[in-house]
Backbone as numpy.savetxt, mean C-alpha at the origin, in Angstrom:
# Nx Ny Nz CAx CAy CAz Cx Cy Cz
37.30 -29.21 30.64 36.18 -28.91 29.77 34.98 -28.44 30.59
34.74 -28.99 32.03 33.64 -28.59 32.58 33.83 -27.28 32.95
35.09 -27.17 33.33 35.06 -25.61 33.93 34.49 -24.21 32.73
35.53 -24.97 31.47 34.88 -23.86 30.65 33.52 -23.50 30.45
32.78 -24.99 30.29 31.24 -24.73 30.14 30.96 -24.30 31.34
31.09 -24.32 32.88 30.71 -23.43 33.56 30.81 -21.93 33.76
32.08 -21.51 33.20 32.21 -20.27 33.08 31.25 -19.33 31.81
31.04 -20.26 30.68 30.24 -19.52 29.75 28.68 -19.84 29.77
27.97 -20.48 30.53 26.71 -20.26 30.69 25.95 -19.66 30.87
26.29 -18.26 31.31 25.55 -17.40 31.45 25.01 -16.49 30.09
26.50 -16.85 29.51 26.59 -16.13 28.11 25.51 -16.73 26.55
25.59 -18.21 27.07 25.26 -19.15 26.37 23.56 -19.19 26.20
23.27 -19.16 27.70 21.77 -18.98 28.43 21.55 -17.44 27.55
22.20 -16.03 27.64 21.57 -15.23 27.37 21.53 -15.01 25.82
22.58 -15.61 25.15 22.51 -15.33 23.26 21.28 -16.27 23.46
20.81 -17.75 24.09 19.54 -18.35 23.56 18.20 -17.24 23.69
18.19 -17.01 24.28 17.10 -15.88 25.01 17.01 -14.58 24.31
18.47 -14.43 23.78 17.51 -13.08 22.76 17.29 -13.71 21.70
18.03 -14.93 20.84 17.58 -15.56 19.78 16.13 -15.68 19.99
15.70 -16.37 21.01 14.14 -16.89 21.11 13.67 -15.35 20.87
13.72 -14.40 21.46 13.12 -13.00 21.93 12.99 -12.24 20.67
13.61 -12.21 19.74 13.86 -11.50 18.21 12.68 -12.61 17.26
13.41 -13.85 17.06 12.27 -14.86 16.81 10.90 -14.60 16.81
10.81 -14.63 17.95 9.13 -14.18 18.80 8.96 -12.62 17.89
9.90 -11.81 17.91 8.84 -10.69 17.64 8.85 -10.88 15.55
9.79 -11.46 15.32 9.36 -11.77 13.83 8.17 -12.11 13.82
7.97 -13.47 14.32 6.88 -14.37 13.92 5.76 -13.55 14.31
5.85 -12.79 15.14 4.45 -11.95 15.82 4.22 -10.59 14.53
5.16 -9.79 14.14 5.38 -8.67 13.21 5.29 -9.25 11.61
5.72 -10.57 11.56 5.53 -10.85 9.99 3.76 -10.77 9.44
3.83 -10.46 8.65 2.20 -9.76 7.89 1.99 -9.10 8.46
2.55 -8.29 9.72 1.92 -6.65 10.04 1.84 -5.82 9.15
0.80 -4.96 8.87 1.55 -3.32 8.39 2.39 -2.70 9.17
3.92 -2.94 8.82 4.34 -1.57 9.41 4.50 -0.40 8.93
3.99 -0.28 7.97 4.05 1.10 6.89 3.70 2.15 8.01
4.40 3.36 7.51 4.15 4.72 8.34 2.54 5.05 7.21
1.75 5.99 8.30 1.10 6.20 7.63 0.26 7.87 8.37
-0.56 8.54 7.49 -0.85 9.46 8.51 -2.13 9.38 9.21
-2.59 7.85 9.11 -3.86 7.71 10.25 -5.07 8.43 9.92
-4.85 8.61 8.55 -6.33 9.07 7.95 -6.63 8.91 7.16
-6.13 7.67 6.46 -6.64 6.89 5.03 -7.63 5.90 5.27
-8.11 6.14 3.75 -9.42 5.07 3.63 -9.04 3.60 3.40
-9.80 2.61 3.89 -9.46 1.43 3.40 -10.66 1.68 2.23
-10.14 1.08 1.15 -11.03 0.71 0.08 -11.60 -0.56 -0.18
-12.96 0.25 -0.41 -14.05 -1.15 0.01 -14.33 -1.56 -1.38
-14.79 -2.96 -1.89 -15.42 -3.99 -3.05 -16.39 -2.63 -3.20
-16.36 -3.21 -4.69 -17.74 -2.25 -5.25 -18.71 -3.23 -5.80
-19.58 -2.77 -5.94 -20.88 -3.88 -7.04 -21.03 -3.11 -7.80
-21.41 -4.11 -9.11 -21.57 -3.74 -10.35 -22.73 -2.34 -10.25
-23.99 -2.51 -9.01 -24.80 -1.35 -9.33 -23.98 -0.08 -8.82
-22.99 -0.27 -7.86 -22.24 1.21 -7.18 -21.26 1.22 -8.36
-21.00 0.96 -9.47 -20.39 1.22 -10.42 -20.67 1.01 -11.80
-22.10 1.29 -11.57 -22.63 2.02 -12.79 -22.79 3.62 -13.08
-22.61 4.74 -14.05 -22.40 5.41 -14.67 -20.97 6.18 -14.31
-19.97 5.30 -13.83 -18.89 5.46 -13.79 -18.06 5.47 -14.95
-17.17 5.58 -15.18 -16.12 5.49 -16.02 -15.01 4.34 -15.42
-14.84 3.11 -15.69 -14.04 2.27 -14.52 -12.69 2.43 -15.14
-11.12 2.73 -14.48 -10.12 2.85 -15.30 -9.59 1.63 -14.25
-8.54 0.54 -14.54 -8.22 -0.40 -14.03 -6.25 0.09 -13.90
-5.70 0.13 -12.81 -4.45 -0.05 -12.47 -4.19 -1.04 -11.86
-3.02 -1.74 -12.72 -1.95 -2.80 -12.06 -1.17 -2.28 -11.17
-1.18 -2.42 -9.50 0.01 -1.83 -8.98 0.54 -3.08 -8.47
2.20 -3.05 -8.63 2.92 -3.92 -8.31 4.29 -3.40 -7.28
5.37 -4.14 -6.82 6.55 -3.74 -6.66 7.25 -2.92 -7.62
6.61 -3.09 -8.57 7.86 -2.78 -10.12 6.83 -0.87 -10.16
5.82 -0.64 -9.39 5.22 0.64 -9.95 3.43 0.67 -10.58
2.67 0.98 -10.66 1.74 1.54 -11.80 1.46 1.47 -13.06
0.79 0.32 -13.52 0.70 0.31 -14.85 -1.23 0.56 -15.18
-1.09 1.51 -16.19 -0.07 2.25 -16.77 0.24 3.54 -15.37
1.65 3.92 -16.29 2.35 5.01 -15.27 1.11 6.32 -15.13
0.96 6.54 -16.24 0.11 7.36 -16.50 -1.19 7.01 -16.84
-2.21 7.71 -15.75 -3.48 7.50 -15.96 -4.66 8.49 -16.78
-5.02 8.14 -18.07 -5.79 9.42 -17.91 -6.77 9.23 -18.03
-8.04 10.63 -17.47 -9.21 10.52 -17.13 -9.65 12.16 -17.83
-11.14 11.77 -17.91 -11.51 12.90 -19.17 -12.33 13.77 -17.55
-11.79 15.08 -18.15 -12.58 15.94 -16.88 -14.07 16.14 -17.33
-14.91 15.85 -15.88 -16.26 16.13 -15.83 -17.21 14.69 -16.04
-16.25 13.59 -16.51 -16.98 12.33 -16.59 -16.66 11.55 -15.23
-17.70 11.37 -14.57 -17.38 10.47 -13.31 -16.79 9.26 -13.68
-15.58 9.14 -12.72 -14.36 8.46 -12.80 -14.58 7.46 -11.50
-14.02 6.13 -11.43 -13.34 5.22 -10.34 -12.02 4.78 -10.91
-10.72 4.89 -10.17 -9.39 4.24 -10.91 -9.71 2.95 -10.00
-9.57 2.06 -10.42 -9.41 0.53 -9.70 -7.82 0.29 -9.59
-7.23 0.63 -8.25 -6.24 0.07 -8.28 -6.09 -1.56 -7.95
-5.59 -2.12 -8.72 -5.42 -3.42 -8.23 -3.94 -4.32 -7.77
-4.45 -4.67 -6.72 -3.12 -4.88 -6.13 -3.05 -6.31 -6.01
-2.50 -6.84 -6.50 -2.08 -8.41 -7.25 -1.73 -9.62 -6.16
-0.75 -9.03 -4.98 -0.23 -9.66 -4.37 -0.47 -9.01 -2.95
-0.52 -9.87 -1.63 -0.93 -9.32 -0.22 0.51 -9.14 0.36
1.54 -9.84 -0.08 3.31 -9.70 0.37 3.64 -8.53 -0.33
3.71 -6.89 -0.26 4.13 -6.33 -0.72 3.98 -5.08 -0.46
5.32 -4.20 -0.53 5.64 -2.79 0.31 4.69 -1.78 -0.20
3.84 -2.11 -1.57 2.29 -0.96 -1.71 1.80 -1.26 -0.81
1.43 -0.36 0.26 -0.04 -1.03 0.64 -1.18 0.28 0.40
-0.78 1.35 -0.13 -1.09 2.68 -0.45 -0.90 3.21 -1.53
-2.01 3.91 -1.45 -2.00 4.95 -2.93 -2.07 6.72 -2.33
-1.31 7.47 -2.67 -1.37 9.09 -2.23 -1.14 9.78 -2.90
-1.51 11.11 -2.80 -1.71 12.28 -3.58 -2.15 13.81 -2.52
-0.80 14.50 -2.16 -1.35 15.87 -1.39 -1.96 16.43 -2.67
-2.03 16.45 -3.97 -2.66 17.43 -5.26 -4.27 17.04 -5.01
-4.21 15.66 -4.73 -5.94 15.13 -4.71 -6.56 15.14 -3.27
-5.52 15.10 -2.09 -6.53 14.73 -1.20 -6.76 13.51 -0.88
-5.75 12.25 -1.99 -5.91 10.68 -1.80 -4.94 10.15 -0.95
-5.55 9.53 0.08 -4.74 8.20 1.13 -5.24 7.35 1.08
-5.73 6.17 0.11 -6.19 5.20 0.17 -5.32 3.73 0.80
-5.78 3.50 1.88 -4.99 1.90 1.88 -5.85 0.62 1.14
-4.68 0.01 0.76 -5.57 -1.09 -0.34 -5.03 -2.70 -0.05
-6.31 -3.15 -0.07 -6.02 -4.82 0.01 -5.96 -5.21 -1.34
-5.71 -7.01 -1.21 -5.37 -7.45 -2.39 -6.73 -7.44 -2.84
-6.92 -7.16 -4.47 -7.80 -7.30 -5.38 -8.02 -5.45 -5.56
-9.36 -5.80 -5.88 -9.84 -4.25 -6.46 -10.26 -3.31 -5.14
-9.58 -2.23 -5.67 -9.58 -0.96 -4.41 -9.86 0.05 -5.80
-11.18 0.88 -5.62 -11.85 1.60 -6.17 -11.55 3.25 -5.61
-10.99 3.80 -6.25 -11.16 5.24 -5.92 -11.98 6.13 -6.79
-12.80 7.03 -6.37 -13.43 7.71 -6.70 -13.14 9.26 -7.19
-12.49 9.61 -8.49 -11.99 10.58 -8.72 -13.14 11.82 -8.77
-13.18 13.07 -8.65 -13.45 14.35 -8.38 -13.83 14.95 -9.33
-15.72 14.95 -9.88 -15.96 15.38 -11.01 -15.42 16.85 -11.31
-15.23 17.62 -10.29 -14.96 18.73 -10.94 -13.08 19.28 -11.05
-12.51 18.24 -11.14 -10.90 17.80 -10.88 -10.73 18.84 -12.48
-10.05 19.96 -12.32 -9.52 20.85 -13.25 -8.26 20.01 -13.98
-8.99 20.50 -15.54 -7.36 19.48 -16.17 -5.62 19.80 -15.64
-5.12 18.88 -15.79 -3.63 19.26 -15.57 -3.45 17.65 -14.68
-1.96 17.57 -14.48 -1.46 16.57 -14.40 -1.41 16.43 -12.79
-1.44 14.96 -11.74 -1.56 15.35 -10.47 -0.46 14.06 -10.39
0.41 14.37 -9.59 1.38 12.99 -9.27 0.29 12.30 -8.02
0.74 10.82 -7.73 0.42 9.91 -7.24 1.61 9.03 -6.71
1.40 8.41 -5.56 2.95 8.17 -4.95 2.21 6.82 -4.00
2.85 5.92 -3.59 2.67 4.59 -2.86 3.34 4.98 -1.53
2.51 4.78 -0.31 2.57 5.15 0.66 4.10 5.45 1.01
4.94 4.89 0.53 6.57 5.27 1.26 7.19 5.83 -0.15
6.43 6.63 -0.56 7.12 7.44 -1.20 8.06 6.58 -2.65
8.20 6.08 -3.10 9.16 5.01 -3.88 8.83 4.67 -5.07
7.25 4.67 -5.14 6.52 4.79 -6.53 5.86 5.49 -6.89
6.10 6.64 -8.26 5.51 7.48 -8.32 4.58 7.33 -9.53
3.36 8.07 -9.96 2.49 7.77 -11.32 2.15 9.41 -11.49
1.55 9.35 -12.22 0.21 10.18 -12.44 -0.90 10.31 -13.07
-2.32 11.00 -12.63 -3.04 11.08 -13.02 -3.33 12.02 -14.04
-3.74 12.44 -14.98 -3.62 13.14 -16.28 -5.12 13.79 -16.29
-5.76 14.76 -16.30 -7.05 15.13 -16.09 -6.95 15.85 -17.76
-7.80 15.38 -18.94 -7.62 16.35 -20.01 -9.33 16.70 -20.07
């Protein structure tokens, strides 16, 4: 019996060592963002009631499950904020995008305020969660 355990110690010693080594980088990487991103989004900041006055406030639920509602709409020429709200801090949103708008917002939990584009021409603009997976849109009539 001793011989065997001498012959496999080395083996024994090195599965502990990457166990510990993988371990370590979980515990270090868990609550990271690792979302890809293109390094030029806004974090969205709290608003006060006076920076959101003569707004129009539209409120989104974003969850795992998508955008509620899917569809957003907003009347063109009335200054707009969509409040996305993001419910939970464990979860693969951490973004809101749009190449039609120009939007990369990254968003923490609670209210993340975007500021829609008074002069945003009607027609429909998709909206997508940073990895691509959830899609919405914005509705300009």
């Amino acid at each position: 019996m001793n011989s065997s355990i001498k012959k496999m110690w080395p083996w024994l010693t090195l599965g502990l060592a990457v166990i510990v080594l993988l371990g370590s980088f979980l515990v270090y990487f868990m609550g990271k963002d690792m979302s890809p991103g293109s390094g030029s989004s806004v974090t969205a900041q709290a608003e006060t009631t006076e920076e959101l006055e003569g707004y129009e406030v539209i409120d989104v639920n974003v969850s795992n499950d998508g955008f509620e509602p899917g569809v957003i709409e907003v009347k063109a020429g009335v200054p707009t904020k969509i409040n996305f709200i993001l419910t939970r801090s464990v979860t693969h949103v951490k973004s809101v995008g749009s190449q039609d708008l120009g939007m990369d917002l990254y968003m923490q939990k609670g209210d993340n305020y975007y500021t829609v584009d008074e002069n945003l021409q009607p027609g429909e603009y998709e909206i997508h969660c940073g990895m691509y997976m959830i899609y919405g849109t914005i509705k300009v009539v």
